[in-house]
Amino acid sequence: MGDQERAGVLVLAATPIGRPADASPRLGEELADADIVAAEDTRRMRRLASSLGIDIGGRVVSYFEGNEEMRTPELVAALDDGARVVLVTDAGMPSVSDPGYRLVEAAVEAGTRVTSVPGPSAVVTALAVSGLPVARFSFEGFPPRRAGERARWLDALAGEERTMVFFESRHRLASTLTLMSEAFGEKRRAAVCRELTKKHEEVRRDGLAELARWAQEFQPLGEITIVVSGISDAGGAGGPLTVSMTEAVAIVEDRVAAGTSRKDAIAEVARELRFSRRELYAAVVNARTDTT
């Protein structure tokens, strides 16, 4: 048997983000033909296979965040021996904000062929139904868990021109939308997409401040994807910046002179002019230092 015939293959197989019926026929074929199925949750994967009427003939192993480092060399060795390894996560495409990148990186480094079974994606689905610009977008994944770090992280994205897509836990949704409202502006257009493709699917479209109030009051459940318009979206963010940082600092100083606290003045101006609060604060401090 030649090297080409013995070569293993790593298959990244997308699974439904909601309804099992969204699974592609090829997903079933790959699960049935795999030598090894590596699954983020083996029980969930077996339930999906059962609902699709698929018999998995190969070995099933777990592959999740807690054992990626330990399991990767084992799977790479199997690939080197000629195995066809199918990697699936709980929903969507492996390695995209899910386990898999470490294995893909190792497989590529080992010279193994890596392919995929395309399928559902919460990122693209949320973009499509959001009603926001989709020509250019960035996927930002899950924001940091700690509120302070999350606020600084969002501040750094305040000038992003592309539409942004985030994942978030239902437990932090209201807090994150509030921080987004502070960092990007209360009226910045956004969409909260909940339980996409499932029975209780809901897409809520509004300004960030209104969405934060809604999330606080109703505490929505389920899998959540947030889509936020970029700063260049004239329909919701007010168009590109037309005020320089020096002019913004002057506006802050005028408000402080009128009686507003410096902290509040910086927050207000950053929100209104769509500057990063952190960058505006640094500019204000530098300006005061230069004049002393």
PDB file of C-alpha atoms in Angstrom, residues 94-261:
ATOM      1  CA  PRO A  94     -15.127  22.683  15.225  1.00  0.00           C
ATOM      2  CA  SER A  95     -12.251  25.041  16.102  1.00  0.00           C
ATOM      3  CA  VAL A  96     -14.392  28.182  15.667  1.00  0.00           C
ATOM      4  CA  SER A  97     -14.790  29.241  19.311  1.00  0.00           C
ATOM      5  CA  ASP A  98     -14.937  25.493  20.060  1.00  0.00           C
ATOM      6  CA  PRO A  99     -12.392  22.704  20.603  1.00  0.00           C
ATOM      7  CA  GLY A 100     -10.420  21.769  17.495  1.00  0.00           C
ATOM      8  CA  TYR A 101      -7.825  24.412  16.713  1.00  0.00           C
ATOM      9  CA  ARG A 102      -5.113  22.615  18.673  1.00  0.00           C
ATOM     10  CA  LEU A 103      -5.734  19.391  16.731  1.00  0.00           C
ATOM     11  CA  VAL A 104      -5.882  21.174  13.364  1.00  0.00           C
ATOM     12  CA  GLU A 105      -2.604  22.937  14.113  1.00  0.00           C
ATOM     13  CA  ALA A 106      -0.921  19.664  15.100  1.00  0.00           C
ATOM     14  CA  ALA A 107      -2.313  17.795  12.090  1.00  0.00           C
ATOM     15  CA  VAL A 108      -1.154  20.483   9.655  1.00  0.00           C
ATOM     16  CA  GLU A 109       2.291  20.501  11.253  1.00  0.00           C
ATOM     17  CA  ALA A 110       2.435  16.704  10.845  1.00  0.00           C
ATOM     18  CA  GLY A 111       1.583  17.013   7.157  1.00  0.00           C
ATOM     19  CA  THR A 112      -1.853  15.392   7.515  1.00  0.00           C
ATOM     20  CA  ARG A 113      -4.685  16.288   5.167  1.00  0.00           C
ATOM     21  CA  VAL A 114      -7.394  18.373   6.845  1.00  0.00           C
ATOM     22  CA  THR A 115     -10.819  18.805   5.258  1.00  0.00           C
ATOM     23  CA  SER A 116     -14.313  19.725   6.402  1.00  0.00           C
ATOM     24  CA  VAL A 117     -17.989  18.951   6.151  1.00  0.00           C
ATOM     25  CA  PRO A 118     -19.526  22.428   5.790  1.00  0.00           C
ATOM     26  CA  GLY A 119     -22.703  23.153   7.627  1.00  0.00           C
ATOM     27  CA  PRO A 120     -24.596  25.427  10.020  1.00  0.00           C
ATOM     28  CA  SER A 121     -22.820  28.365  11.629  1.00  0.00           C
ATOM     29  CA  ALA A 122     -24.275  30.588  14.348  1.00  0.00           C
ATOM     30  CA  VAL A 123     -21.996  33.420  13.211  1.00  0.00           C
ATOM     31  CA  VAL A 124     -23.190  33.501   9.604  1.00  0.00           C
ATOM     32  CA  THR A 125     -26.813  32.730  10.516  1.00  0.00           C
ATOM     33  CA  ALA A 126     -26.940  35.603  13.017  1.00  0.00           C
ATOM     34  CA  LEU A 127     -25.364  37.972  10.499  1.00  0.00           C
ATOM     35  CA  ALA A 128     -27.873  36.986   7.835  1.00  0.00           C
ATOM     36  CA  VAL A 129     -30.936  37.661  10.003  1.00  0.00           C
ATOM     37  CA  SER A 130     -29.594  40.670  11.935  1.00  0.00           C
ATOM     38  CA  GLY A 131     -30.558  43.291   9.361  1.00  0.00           C
ATOM     39  CA  LEU A 132     -27.114  44.890   9.814  1.00  0.00           C
ATOM     40  CA  PRO A 133     -24.401  45.373   7.143  1.00  0.00           C
ATOM     41  CA  VAL A 134     -22.786  42.046   6.226  1.00  0.00           C
ATOM     42  CA  ALA A 135     -20.297  42.952   3.485  1.00  0.00           C
ATOM     43  CA  ARG A 136     -17.492  43.146   6.062  1.00  0.00           C
ATOM     44  CA  PHE A 137     -17.587  41.673   9.538  1.00  0.00           C
ATOM     45  CA  SER A 138     -15.378  40.478  12.384  1.00  0.00           C
ATOM     46  CA  PHE A 139     -16.019  37.551  14.702  1.00  0.00           C
ATOM     47  CA  GLU A 140     -14.961  38.421  18.253  1.00  0.00           C
ATOM     48  CA  GLY A 141     -16.086  35.267  20.082  1.00  0.00           C
ATOM     49  CA  PHE A 142     -16.862  35.374  23.805  1.00  0.00           C
ATOM     50  CA  PRO A 143     -16.014  38.599  25.679  1.00  0.00           C
ATOM     51  CA  PRO A 144     -13.833  38.252  28.814  1.00  0.00           C
ATOM     52  CA  ARG A 145     -15.682  36.989  31.878  1.00  0.00           C
ATOM     53  CA  ARG A 146     -14.544  39.687  34.326  1.00  0.00           C
ATOM     54  CA  ALA A 147     -16.528  42.912  33.965  1.00  0.00           C
ATOM     55  CA  GLY A 148     -13.512  45.224  34.191  1.00  0.00           C
ATOM     56  CA  GLU A 149     -11.528  43.313  31.604  1.00  0.00           C
ATOM     57  CA  ARG A 150     -14.645  43.056  29.433  1.00  0.00           C
ATOM     58  CA  ALA A 151     -15.147  46.842  29.545  1.00  0.00           C
ATOM     59  CA  ARG A 152     -11.534  47.502  28.508  1.00  0.00           C
ATOM     60  CA  TRP A 153     -11.788  44.891  25.743  1.00  0.00           C
ATOM     61  CA  LEU A 154     -14.963  46.473  24.368  1.00  0.00           C
ATOM     62  CA  ASP A 155     -13.437  49.956  24.596  1.00  0.00           C
ATOM     63  CA  ALA A 156     -10.667  48.776  22.290  1.00  0.00           C
ATOM     64  CA  LEU A 157     -13.322  47.768  19.718  1.00  0.00           C
ATOM     65  CA  ALA A 158     -15.149  51.100  19.793  1.00  0.00           C
ATOM     66  CA  GLY A 159     -13.576  52.245  16.529  1.00  0.00           C
ATOM     67  CA  GLU A 160     -14.168  48.995  14.611  1.00  0.00           C
ATOM     68  CA  GLU A 161     -15.730  49.810  11.245  1.00  0.00           C
ATOM     69  CA  ARG A 162     -16.965  46.311  10.460  1.00  0.00           C
ATOM     70  CA  THR A 163     -20.081  44.658  11.843  1.00  0.00           C
ATOM     71  CA  MET A 164     -19.067  42.623  14.896  1.00  0.00           C
ATOM     72  CA  VAL A 165     -20.355  39.221  16.012  1.00  0.00           C
ATOM     73  CA  PHE A 166     -20.090  37.997  19.596  1.00  0.00           C
ATOM     74  CA  PHE A 167     -21.115  34.912  21.539  1.00  0.00           C
ATOM     75  CA  GLU A 168     -22.283  35.427  25.108  1.00  0.00           C
ATOM     76  CA  SER A 169     -23.681  33.486  28.045  1.00  0.00           C
ATOM     77  CA  ARG A 170     -27.259  34.272  29.025  1.00  0.00           C
ATOM     78  CA  HIS A 171     -26.004  34.996  32.553  1.00  0.00           C
ATOM     79  CA  ARG A 172     -23.792  37.869  31.335  1.00  0.00           C
ATOM     80  CA  LEU A 173     -25.982  39.126  28.482  1.00  0.00           C
ATOM     81  CA  ALA A 174     -27.480  42.153  30.266  1.00  0.00           C
ATOM     82  CA  SER A 175     -24.112  43.181  31.699  1.00  0.00           C
ATOM     83  CA  THR A 176     -22.358  42.827  28.337  1.00  0.00           C
ATOM     84  CA  LEU A 177     -25.026  44.799  26.461  1.00  0.00           C
ATOM     85  CA  THR A 178     -24.752  47.568  29.074  1.00  0.00           C
ATOM     86  CA  LEU A 179     -20.974  47.686  28.676  1.00  0.00           C
ATOM     87  CA  MET A 180     -21.373  47.675  24.887  1.00  0.00           C
ATOM     88  CA  SER A 181     -23.780  50.605  25.187  1.00  0.00           C
ATOM     89  CA  GLU A 182     -21.191  52.514  27.207  1.00  0.00           C
ATOM     90  CA  ALA A 183     -18.323  51.644  24.874  1.00  0.00           C
ATOM     91  CA  PHE A 184     -20.062  51.917  21.470  1.00  0.00           C
ATOM     92  CA  GLY A 185     -22.908  54.329  22.187  1.00  0.00           C
ATOM     93  CA  GLU A 186     -26.459  53.825  23.423  1.00  0.00           C
ATOM     94  CA  LYS A 187     -28.015  54.040  19.954  1.00  0.00           C
ATOM     95  CA  ARG A 188     -25.536  51.815  18.126  1.00  0.00           C
ATOM     96  CA  ARG A 189     -27.654  49.334  16.200  1.00  0.00           C
ATOM     97  CA  ALA A 190     -27.462  45.706  17.284  1.00  0.00           C
ATOM     98  CA  ALA A 191     -29.319  42.414  17.217  1.00  0.00           C
ATOM     99  CA  VAL A 192     -29.548  39.749  19.903  1.00  0.00           C
ATOM    100  CA  CYS A 193     -30.151  36.368  18.275  1.00  0.00           C
ATOM    101  CA  ARG A 194     -31.415  33.680  20.628  1.00  0.00           C
ATOM    102  CA  GLU A 195     -31.937  29.955  20.005  1.00  0.00           C
ATOM    103  CA  LEU A 196     -31.255  30.276  16.270  1.00  0.00           C
ATOM    104  CA  THR A 197     -33.106  27.678  14.133  1.00  0.00           C
ATOM    105  CA  LYS A 198     -34.779  26.216  17.234  1.00  0.00           C
ATOM    106  CA  LYS A 199     -38.446  26.236  18.209  1.00  0.00           C
ATOM    107  CA  HIS A 200     -38.145  29.350  20.383  1.00  0.00           C
ATOM    108  CA  GLU A 201     -35.907  31.329  18.022  1.00  0.00           C
ATOM    109  CA  GLU A 202     -35.957  35.066  18.685  1.00  0.00           C
ATOM    110  CA  VAL A 203     -34.131  37.978  17.034  1.00  0.00           C
ATOM    111  CA  ARG A 204     -34.316  41.278  18.906  1.00  0.00           C
ATOM    112  CA  ARG A 205     -33.159  44.365  16.954  1.00  0.00           C
ATOM    113  CA  ASP A 206     -32.675  47.761  18.618  1.00  0.00           C
ATOM    114  CA  GLY A 207     -30.139  50.209  19.977  1.00  0.00           C
ATOM    115  CA  LEU A 208     -27.718  48.784  22.553  1.00  0.00           C
ATOM    116  CA  ALA A 209     -29.210  50.674  25.498  1.00  0.00           C
ATOM    117  CA  GLU A 210     -32.715  49.401  24.720  1.00  0.00           C
ATOM    118  CA  LEU A 211     -31.430  45.858  24.264  1.00  0.00           C
ATOM    119  CA  ALA A 212     -29.633  46.066  27.617  1.00  0.00           C
ATOM    120  CA  ARG A 213     -32.865  47.144  29.329  1.00  0.00           C
ATOM    121  CA  TRP A 214     -34.773  44.319  27.632  1.00  0.00           C
ATOM    122  CA  ALA A 215     -32.178  41.724  28.682  1.00  0.00           C
ATOM    123  CA  GLN A 216     -32.197  43.000  32.257  1.00  0.00           C
ATOM    124  CA  GLU A 217     -35.988  42.800  32.476  1.00  0.00           C
ATOM    125  CA  PHE A 218     -36.673  39.539  30.671  1.00  0.00           C
ATOM    126  CA  GLN A 219     -33.404  37.622  31.240  1.00  0.00           C
ATOM    127  CA  PRO A 220     -33.693  35.616  28.000  1.00  0.00           C
ATOM    128  CA  LEU A 221     -32.591  31.984  27.977  1.00  0.00           C
ATOM    129  CA  GLY A 222     -30.781  29.826  25.451  1.00  0.00           C
ATOM    130  CA  GLU A 223     -27.788  30.077  23.138  1.00  0.00           C
ATOM    131  CA  ILE A 224     -27.097  33.722  22.313  1.00  0.00           C
ATOM    132  CA  THR A 225     -25.261  35.504  19.504  1.00  0.00           C
ATOM    133  CA  ILE A 226     -24.919  39.301  19.466  1.00  0.00           C
ATOM    134  CA  VAL A 227     -24.420  41.276  16.254  1.00  0.00           C
ATOM    135  CA  VAL A 228     -23.350  44.942  16.541  1.00  0.00           C
ATOM    136  CA  SER A 229     -22.999  47.436  13.701  1.00  0.00           C
ATOM    137  CA  GLY A 230     -19.608  48.966  13.081  1.00  0.00           C
ATOM    138  CA  ILE A 231     -18.756  52.603  13.566  1.00  0.00           C
ATOM    139  CA  SER A 232     -18.954  53.260   9.811  1.00  0.00           C
ATOM    140  CA  ASP A 233     -22.596  52.134   9.639  1.00  0.00           C
ATOM    141  CA  ALA A 234     -24.248  55.500   9.017  1.00  0.00           C
ATOM    142  CA  GLY A 235     -27.650  53.986   9.725  1.00  0.00           C
ATOM    143  CA  GLY A 236     -26.970  53.436  13.403  1.00  0.00           C
ATOM    144  CA  ALA A 237     -23.593  54.696  14.502  1.00  0.00           C
ATOM    145  CA  GLY A 238     -23.769  58.130  12.958  1.00  0.00           C
ATOM    146  CA  GLY A 239     -21.220  57.609  10.196  1.00  0.00           C
ATOM    147  CA  PRO A 240     -17.450  57.958  10.254  1.00  0.00           C
ATOM    148  CA  LEU A 241     -15.726  60.097  12.883  1.00  0.00           C
ATOM    149  CA  THR A 242     -15.495  63.774  11.957  1.00  0.00           C
ATOM    150  CA  VAL A 243     -14.054  65.097  15.243  1.00  0.00           C
ATOM    151  CA  SER A 244     -10.360  64.812  16.055  1.00  0.00           C
ATOM    152  CA  MET A 245      -9.054  63.623  19.407  1.00  0.00           C
ATOM    153  CA  THR A 246      -7.795  67.151  20.152  1.00  0.00           C
ATOM    154  CA  GLU A 247     -11.286  68.541  19.545  1.00  0.00           C
ATOM    155  CA  ALA A 248     -12.804  65.810  21.712  1.00  0.00           C
ATOM    156  CA  VAL A 249     -10.438  66.727  24.561  1.00  0.00           C
ATOM    157  CA  ALA A 250     -11.515  70.363  24.235  1.00  0.00           C
ATOM    158  CA  ILE A 251     -15.181  69.335  24.493  1.00  0.00           C
ATOM    159  CA  VAL A 252     -14.399  67.348  27.650  1.00  0.00           C
ATOM    160  CA  GLU A 253     -12.631  70.356  29.196  1.00  0.00           C
ATOM    161  CA  ASP A 254     -15.583  72.613  28.345  1.00  0.00           C
ATOM    162  CA  ARG A 255     -17.982  70.270  30.134  1.00  0.00           C
ATOM    163  CA  VAL A 256     -15.696  69.989  33.150  1.00  0.00           C
ATOM    164  CA  ALA A 257     -15.549  73.789  33.304  1.00  0.00           C
ATOM    165  CA  ALA A 258     -19.343  73.836  33.218  1.00  0.00           C
ATOM    166  CA  GLY A 259     -19.534  71.590  36.282  1.00  0.00           C
ATOM    167  CA  THR A 260     -19.536  68.012  34.960  1.00  0.00           C
ATOM    168  CA  SER A 261     -17.069  65.657  36.631  1.00  0.00           C
TER     169      SER A 261
END
